CSV table of C-alpha atoms in Angstrom, one decimal:
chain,number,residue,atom,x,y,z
A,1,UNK,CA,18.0,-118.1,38.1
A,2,UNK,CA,15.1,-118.8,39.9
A,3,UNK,CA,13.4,-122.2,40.2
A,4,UNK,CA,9.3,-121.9,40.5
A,5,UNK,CA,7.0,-123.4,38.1
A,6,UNK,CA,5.1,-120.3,36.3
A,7,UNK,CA,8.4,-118.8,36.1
A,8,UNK,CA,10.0,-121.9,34.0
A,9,UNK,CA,7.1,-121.8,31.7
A,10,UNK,CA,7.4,-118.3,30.8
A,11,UNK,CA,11.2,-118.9,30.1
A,12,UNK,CA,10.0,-122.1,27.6
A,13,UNK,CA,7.9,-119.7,26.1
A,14,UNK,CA,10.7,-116.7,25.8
A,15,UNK,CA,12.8,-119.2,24.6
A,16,UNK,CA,10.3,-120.5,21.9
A,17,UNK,CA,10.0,-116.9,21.0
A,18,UNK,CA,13.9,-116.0,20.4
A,19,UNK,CA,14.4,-118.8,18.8
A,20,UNK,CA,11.5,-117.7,16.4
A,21,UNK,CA,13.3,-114.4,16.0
A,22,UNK,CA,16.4,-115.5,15.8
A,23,UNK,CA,15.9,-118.3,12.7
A,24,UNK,CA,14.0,-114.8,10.9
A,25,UNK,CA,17.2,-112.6,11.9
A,26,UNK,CA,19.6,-115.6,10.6
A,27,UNK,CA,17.5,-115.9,7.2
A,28,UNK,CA,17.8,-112.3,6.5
A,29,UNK,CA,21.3,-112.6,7.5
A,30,UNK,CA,22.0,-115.1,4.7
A,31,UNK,CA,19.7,-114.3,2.3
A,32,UNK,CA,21.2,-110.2,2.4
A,33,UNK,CA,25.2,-111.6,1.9
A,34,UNK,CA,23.7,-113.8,-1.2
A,35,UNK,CA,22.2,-110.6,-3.3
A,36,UNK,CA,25.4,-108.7,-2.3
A,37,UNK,CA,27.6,-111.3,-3.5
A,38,UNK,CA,25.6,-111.6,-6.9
A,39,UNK,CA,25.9,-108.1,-7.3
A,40,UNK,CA,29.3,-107.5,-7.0
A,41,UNK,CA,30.3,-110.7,-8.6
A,42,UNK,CA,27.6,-109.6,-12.0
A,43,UNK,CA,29.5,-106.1,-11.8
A,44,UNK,CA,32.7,-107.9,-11.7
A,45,UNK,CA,32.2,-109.9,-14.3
A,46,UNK,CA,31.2,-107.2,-16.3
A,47,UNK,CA,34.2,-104.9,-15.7
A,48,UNK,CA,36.2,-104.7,-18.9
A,49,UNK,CA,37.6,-101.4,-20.1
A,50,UNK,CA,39.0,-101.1,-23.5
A,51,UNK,CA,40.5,-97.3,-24.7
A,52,UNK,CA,43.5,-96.2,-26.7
A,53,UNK,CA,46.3,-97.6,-23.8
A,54,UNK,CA,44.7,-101.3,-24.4
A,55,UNK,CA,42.0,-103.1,-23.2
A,56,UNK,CA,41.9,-104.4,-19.2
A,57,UNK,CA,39.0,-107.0,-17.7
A,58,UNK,CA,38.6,-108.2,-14.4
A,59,UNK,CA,40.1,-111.9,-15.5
A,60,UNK,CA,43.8,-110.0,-16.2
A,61,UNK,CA,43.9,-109.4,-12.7
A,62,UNK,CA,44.3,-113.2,-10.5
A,63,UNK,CA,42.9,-111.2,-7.3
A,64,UNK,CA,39.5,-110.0,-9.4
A,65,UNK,CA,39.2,-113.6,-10.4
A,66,UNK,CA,39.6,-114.5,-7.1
A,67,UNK,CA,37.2,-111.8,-5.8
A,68,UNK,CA,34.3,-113.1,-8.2
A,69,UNK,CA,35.1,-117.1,-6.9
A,70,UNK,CA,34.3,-116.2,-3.8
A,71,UNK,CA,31.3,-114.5,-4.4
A,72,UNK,CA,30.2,-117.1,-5.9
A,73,UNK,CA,30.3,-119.8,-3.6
A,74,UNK,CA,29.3,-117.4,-1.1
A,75,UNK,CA,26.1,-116.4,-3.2
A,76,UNK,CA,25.1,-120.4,-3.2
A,77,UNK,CA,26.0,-121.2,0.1
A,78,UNK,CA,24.4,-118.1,1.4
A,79,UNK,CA,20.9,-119.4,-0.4
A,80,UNK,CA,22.0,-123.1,0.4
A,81,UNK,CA,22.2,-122.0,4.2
A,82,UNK,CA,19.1,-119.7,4.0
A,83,UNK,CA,17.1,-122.4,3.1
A,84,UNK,CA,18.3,-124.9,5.3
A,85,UNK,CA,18.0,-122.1,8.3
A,86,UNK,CA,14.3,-120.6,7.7
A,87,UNK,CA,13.2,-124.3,8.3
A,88,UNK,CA,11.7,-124.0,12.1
A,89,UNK,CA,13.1,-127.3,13.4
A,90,UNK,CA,15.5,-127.7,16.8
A,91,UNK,CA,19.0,-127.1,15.7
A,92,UNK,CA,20.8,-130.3,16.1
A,93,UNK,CA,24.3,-130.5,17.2
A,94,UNK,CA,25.8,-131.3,13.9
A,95,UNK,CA,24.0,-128.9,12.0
A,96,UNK,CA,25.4,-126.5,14.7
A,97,UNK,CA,28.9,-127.7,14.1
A,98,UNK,CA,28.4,-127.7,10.3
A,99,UNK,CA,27.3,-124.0,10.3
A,100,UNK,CA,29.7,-123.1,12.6
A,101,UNK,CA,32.2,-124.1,10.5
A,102,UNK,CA,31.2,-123.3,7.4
A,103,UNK,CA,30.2,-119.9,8.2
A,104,UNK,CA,34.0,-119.4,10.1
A,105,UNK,CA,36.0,-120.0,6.5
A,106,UNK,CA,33.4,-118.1,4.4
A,107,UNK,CA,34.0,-115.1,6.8
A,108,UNK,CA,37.4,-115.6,6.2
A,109,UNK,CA,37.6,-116.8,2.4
A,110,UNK,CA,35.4,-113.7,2.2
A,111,UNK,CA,37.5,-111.1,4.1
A,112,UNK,CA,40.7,-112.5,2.0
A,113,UNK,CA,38.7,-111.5,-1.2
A,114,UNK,CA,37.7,-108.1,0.1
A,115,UNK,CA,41.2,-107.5,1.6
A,116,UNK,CA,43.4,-108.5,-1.4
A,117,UNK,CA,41.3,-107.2,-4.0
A,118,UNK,CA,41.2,-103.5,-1.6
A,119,UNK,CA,45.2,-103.8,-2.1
A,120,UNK,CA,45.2,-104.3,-5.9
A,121,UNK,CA,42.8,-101.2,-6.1
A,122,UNK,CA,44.5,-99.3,-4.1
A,123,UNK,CA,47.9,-100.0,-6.0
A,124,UNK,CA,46.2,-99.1,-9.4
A,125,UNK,CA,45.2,-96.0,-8.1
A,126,UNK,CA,48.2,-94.7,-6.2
A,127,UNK,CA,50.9,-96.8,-8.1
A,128,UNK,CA,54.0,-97.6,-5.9
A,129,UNK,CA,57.8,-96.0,-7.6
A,130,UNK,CA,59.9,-98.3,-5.2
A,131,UNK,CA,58.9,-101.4,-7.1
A,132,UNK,CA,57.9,-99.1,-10.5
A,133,UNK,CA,54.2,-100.5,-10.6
A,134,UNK,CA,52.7,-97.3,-12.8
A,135,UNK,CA,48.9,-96.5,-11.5
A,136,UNK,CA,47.1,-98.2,-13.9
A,137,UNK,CA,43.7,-95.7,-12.9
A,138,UNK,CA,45.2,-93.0,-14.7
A,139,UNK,CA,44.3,-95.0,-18.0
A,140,UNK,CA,41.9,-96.9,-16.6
A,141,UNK,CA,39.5,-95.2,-15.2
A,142,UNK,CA,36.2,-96.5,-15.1
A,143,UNK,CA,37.8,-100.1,-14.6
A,144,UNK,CA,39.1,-99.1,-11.1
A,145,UNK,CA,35.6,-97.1,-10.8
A,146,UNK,CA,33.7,-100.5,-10.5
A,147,UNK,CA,36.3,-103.1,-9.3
A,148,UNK,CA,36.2,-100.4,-6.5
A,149,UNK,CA,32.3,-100.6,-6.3
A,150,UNK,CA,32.3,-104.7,-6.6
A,151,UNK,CA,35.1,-104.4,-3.4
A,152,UNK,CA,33.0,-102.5,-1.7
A,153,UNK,CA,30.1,-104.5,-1.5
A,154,UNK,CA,32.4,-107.2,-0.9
A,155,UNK,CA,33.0,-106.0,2.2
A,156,UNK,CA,29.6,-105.5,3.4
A,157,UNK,CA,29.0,-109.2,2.7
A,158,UNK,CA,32.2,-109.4,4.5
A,159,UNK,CA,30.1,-107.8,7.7
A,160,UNK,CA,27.1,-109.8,7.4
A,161,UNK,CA,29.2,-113.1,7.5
A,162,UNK,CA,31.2,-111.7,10.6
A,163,UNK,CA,27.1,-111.0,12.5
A,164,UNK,CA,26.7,-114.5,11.4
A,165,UNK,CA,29.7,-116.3,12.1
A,166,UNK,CA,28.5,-114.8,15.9
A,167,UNK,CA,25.1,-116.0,15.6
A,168,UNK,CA,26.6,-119.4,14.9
A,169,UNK,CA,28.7,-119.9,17.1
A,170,UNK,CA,26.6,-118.9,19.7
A,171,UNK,CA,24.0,-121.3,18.7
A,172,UNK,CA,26.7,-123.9,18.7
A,173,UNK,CA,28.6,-123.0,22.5
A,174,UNK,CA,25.3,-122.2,23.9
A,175,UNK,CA,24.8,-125.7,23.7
A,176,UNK,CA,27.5,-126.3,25.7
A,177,UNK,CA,27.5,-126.4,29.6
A,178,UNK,CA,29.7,-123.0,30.7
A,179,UNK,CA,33.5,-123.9,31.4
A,180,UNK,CA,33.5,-122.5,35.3
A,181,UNK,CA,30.4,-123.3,36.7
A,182,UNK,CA,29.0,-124.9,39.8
A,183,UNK,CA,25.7,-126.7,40.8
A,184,UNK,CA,23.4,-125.6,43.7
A,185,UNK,CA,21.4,-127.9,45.7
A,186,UNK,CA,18.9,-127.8,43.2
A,187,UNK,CA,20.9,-129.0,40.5
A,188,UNK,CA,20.3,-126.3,38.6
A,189,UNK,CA,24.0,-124.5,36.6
A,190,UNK,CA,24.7,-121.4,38.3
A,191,UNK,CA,27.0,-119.3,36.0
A,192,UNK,CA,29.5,-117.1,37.9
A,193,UNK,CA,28.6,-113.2,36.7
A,194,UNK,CA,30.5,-111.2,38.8
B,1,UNK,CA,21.8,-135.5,32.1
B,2,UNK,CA,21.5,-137.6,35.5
B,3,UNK,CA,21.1,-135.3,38.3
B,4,UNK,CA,22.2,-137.9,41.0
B,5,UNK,CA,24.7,-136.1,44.0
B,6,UNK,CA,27.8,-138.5,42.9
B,7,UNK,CA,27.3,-137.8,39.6
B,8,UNK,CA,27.4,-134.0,40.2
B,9,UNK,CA,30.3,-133.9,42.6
B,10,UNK,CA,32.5,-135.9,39.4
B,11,UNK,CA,30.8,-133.3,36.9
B,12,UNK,CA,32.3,-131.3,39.2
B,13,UNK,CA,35.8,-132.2,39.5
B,14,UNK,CA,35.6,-132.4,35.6
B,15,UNK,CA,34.8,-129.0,35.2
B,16,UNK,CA,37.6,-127.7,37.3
B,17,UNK,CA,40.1,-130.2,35.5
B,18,UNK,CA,38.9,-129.2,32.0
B,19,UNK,CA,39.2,-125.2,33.4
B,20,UNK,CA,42.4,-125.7,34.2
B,21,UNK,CA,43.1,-127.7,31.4
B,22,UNK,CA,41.5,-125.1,29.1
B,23,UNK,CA,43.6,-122.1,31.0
B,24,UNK,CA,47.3,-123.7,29.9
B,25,UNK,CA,45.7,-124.4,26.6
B,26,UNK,CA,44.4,-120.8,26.2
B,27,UNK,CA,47.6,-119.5,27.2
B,28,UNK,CA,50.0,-121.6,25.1
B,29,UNK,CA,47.8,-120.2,21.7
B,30,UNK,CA,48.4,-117.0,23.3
B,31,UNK,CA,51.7,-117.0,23.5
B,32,UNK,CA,52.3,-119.3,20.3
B,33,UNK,CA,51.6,-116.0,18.2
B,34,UNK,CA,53.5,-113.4,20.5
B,35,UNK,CA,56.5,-115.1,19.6
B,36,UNK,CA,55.4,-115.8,16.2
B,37,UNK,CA,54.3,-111.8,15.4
B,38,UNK,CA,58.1,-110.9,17.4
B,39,UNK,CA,59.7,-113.1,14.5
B,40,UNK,CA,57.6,-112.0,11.6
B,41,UNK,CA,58.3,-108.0,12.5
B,42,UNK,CA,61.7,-108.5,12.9
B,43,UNK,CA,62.4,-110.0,9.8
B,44,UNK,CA,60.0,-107.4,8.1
B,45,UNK,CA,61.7,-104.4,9.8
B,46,UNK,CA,65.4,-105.9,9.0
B,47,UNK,CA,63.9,-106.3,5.2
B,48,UNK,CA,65.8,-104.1,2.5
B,49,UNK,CA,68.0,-104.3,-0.7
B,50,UNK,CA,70.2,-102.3,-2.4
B,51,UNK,CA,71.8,-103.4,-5.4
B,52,UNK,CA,72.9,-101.9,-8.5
B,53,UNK,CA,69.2,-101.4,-9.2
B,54,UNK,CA,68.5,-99.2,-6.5
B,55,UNK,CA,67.2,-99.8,-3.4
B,56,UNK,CA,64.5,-101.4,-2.1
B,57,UNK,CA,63.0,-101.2,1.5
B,58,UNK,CA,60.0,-102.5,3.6
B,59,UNK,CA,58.8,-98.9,4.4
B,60,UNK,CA,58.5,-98.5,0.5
B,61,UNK,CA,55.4,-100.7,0.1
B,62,UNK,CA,52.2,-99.7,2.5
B,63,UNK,CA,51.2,-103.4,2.3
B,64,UNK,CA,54.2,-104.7,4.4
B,65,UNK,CA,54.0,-101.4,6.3
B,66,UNK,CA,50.7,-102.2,7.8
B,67,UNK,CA,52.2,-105.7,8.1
B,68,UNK,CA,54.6,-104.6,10.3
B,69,UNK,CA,51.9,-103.0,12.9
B,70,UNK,CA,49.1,-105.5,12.4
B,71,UNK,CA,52.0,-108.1,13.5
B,72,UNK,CA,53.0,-105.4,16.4
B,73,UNK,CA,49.4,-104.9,17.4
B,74,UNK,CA,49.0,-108.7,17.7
B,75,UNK,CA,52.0,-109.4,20.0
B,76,UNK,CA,51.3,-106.5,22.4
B,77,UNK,CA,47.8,-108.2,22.9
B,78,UNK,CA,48.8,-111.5,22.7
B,79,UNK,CA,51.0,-111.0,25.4
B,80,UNK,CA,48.8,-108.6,27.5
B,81,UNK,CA,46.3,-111.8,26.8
B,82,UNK,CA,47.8,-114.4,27.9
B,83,UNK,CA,49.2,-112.7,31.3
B,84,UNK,CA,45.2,-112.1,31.8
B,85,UNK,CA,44.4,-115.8,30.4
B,86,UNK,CA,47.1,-117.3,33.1
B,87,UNK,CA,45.3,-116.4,36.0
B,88,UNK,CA,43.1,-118.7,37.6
B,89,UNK,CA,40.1,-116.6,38.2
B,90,UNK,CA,36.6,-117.3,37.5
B,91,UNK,CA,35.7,-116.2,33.6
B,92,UNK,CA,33.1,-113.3,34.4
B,93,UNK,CA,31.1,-112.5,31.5
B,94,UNK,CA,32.6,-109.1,30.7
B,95,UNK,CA,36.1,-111.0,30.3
B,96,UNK,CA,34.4,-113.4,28.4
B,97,UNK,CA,33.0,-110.5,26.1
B,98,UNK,CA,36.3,-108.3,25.9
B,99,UNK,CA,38.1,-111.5,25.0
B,100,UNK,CA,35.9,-113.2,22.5
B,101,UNK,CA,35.3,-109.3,20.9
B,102,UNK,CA,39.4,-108.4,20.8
B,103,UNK,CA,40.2,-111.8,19.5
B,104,UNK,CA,37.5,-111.5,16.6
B,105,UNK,CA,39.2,-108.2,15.6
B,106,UNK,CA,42.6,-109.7,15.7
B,107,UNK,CA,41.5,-112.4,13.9
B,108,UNK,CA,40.4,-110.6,11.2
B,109,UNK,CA,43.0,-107.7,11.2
B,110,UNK,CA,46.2,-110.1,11.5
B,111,UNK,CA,44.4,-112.4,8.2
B,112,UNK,CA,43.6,-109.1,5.9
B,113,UNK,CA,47.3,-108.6,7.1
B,114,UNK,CA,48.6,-111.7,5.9
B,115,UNK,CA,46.1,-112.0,2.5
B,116,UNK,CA,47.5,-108.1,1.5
B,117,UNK,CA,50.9,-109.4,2.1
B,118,UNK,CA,50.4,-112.8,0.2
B,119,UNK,CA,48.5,-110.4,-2.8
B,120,UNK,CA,51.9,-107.9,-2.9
B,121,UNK,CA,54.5,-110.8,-2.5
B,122,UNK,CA,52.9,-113.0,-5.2
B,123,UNK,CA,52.5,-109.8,-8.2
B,124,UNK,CA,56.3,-108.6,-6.9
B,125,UNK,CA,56.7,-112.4,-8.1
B,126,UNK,CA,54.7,-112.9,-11.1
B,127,UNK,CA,54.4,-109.4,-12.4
B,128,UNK,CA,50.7,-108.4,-14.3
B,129,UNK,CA,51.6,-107.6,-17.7
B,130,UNK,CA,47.9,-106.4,-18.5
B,131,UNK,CA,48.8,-103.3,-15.6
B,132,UNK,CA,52.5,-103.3,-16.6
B,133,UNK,CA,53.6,-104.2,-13.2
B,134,UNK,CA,56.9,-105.9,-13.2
B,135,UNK,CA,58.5,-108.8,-11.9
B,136,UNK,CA,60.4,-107.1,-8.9
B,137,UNK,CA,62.1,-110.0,-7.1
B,138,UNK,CA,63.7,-110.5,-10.7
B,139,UNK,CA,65.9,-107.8,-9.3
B,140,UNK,CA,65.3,-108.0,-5.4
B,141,UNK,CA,65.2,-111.9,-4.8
B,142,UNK,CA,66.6,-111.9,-1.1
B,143,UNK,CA,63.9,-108.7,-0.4
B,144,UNK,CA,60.9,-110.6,-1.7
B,145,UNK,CA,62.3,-113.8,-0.1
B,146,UNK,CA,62.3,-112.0,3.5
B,147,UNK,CA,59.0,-110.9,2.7
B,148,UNK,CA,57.7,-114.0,1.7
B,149,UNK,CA,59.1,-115.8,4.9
B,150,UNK,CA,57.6,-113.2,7.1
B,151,UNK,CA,54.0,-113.6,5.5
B,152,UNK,CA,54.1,-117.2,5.8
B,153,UNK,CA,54.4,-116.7,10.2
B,154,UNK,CA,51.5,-114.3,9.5
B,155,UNK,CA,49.5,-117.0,8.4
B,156,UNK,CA,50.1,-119.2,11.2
B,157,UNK,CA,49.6,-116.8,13.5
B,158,UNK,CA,46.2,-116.1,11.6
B,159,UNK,CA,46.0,-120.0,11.9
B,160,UNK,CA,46.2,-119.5,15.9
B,161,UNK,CA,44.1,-116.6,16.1
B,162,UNK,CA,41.5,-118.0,14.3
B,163,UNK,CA,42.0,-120.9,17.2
B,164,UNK,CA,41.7,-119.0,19.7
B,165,UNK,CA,38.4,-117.3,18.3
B,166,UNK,CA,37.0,-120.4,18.3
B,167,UNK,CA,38.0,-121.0,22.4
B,168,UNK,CA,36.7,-118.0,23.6
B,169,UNK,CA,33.7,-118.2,21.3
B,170,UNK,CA,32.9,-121.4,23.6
B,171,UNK,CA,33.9,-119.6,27.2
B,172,UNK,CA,31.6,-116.7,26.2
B,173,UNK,CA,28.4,-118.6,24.8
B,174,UNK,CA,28.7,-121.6,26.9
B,175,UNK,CA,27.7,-119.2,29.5
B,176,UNK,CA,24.3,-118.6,27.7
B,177,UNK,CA,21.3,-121.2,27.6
B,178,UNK,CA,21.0,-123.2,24.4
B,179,UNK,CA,18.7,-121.1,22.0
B,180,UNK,CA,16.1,-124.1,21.9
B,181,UNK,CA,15.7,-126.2,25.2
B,182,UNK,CA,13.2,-127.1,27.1
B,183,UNK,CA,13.1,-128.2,31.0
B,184,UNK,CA,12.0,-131.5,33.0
B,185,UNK,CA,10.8,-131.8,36.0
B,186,UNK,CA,13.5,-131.6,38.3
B,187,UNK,CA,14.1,-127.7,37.0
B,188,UNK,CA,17.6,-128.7,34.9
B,189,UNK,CA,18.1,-128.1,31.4
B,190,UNK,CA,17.9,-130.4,28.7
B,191,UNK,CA,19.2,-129.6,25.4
B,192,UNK,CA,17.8,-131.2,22.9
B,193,UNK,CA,20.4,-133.4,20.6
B,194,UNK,CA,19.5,-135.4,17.9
């Protein structure tokens, strides 16, 4: 970390530049989550299988209606945040914090969905004797065929929100002097790298 | 952001004192969920029935299987964690990445673990008539109890994990410059808060 003059101005203008790219990598970041989560939540909400065993639709199943809340609010607060985010204007500290945050419990709320709703799948499919659940697939065939498709999906958007929640929170920290650091005699931070 | 020399020595002596601080801190909601995952195995592993319905058993479900490792997994790290964590040592930034990466994963592992769990627990409860699943814990109350104790110090653990995500999120970006800043004339950085 060097202190000259020409040197400083070519960091302002690196700096101008990533944080050009990096609002155009977040905004593709939330607005790719949002059409996932529409998709799996329209397929979804579609899913309803009726044959000679009975009829079955996603809203039967708690987890499924789960799985399609989540989507949801993740669908609008992915656009929500998109918005808010392709706006080229200095991130504030509270907007930091609010994203932060926000972006923290949709990864999880999100991951919950996609991990619950990966169970119930997997349980209509294989079944489980010890606790005589019968596997539901058997009948229900192309039910399982698209829940599996919508969970899926889910999990991608579960991905996306996981390369976000570390976009955020580096956006956020980096604001942040570093926790073991010292100052040189220019009073400039000097980070220990070893 | 003065840069006077008084001023910096205090900055300083903060620093070291919020390190230190920071260290215990980091090591506590280390070792929080060591002892936490110990308990929430143990009672898992000790888990079975048998009653004049037959027998019912931990190992039978996958769910509470995977459970039993993801909680495993966790305390193994936690502990190897927070031995690391105690040290006083400057954070170099490939600690800084290991840690923030490894806790990220736990994070996520140890909360599908607990939302699986939750899923399996709650149909064993309620049943889904529209799959013909049964009520279990009709018939194996003091099984699904167990279970449902052992889930619950999953979630707290999940609850410190995703703590401790948010800690070493900080130790690892602090260490980079804020994504928008710009410098005055005396060559520090000034970030810009609103």
């Amino acid at each position: 970390m060097a202190g000259s003059t020409p040197l400083q101005k070519r960091e302002v203008d690196d700096e101008n530049e990533s944080s050009s790219s990096m609002r155009t990598a977040e905004t593709i970041l939330r607005l790719l989550p949002m059409g996932l989560c529409v998709v799996a939540l329209v397929i979804m909400l579609k899913n309803s299988q009726t044959n000679e065993y009975g009829s079955l639709s996603y809203s039967d199943l708690g987890t499924f209606r789960y799985l399609v809340h989540a989507n949801g609010i993740c669908a609008g607060y992915s656009l929500l945040s998109a918005i808010v985010a392709a706006v080229p204007r200095p991130i504030t500290m509270s907007r930091a914090w609010t994203f932060f945050l926000l972006d923290q419990i949709l990864t999880y709320v999100i991951l919950a969905a996609g991990a619950v709703s990966t169970e119930v799948v997997y349980l209509a499919y294989k079944g489980d004797t010890a606790v005589t659940w019968s596997e539901s697939c058997v009948s229900f065939g192309g039910f399982c065929h698209k829940a599996t498709v919508s969970v899926s999906i889910t999990f991608i958007v579960s991905l996306c929100y996981a390369g976000l929640s570390l976009l955020t929170s580096y956006q956020l920290f980096s604001k942040y002097d570093a926790p073991v650091s010292f100052y040189n005699n220019k009073g400039r931070i000097e980070i220990a790298t070893y």
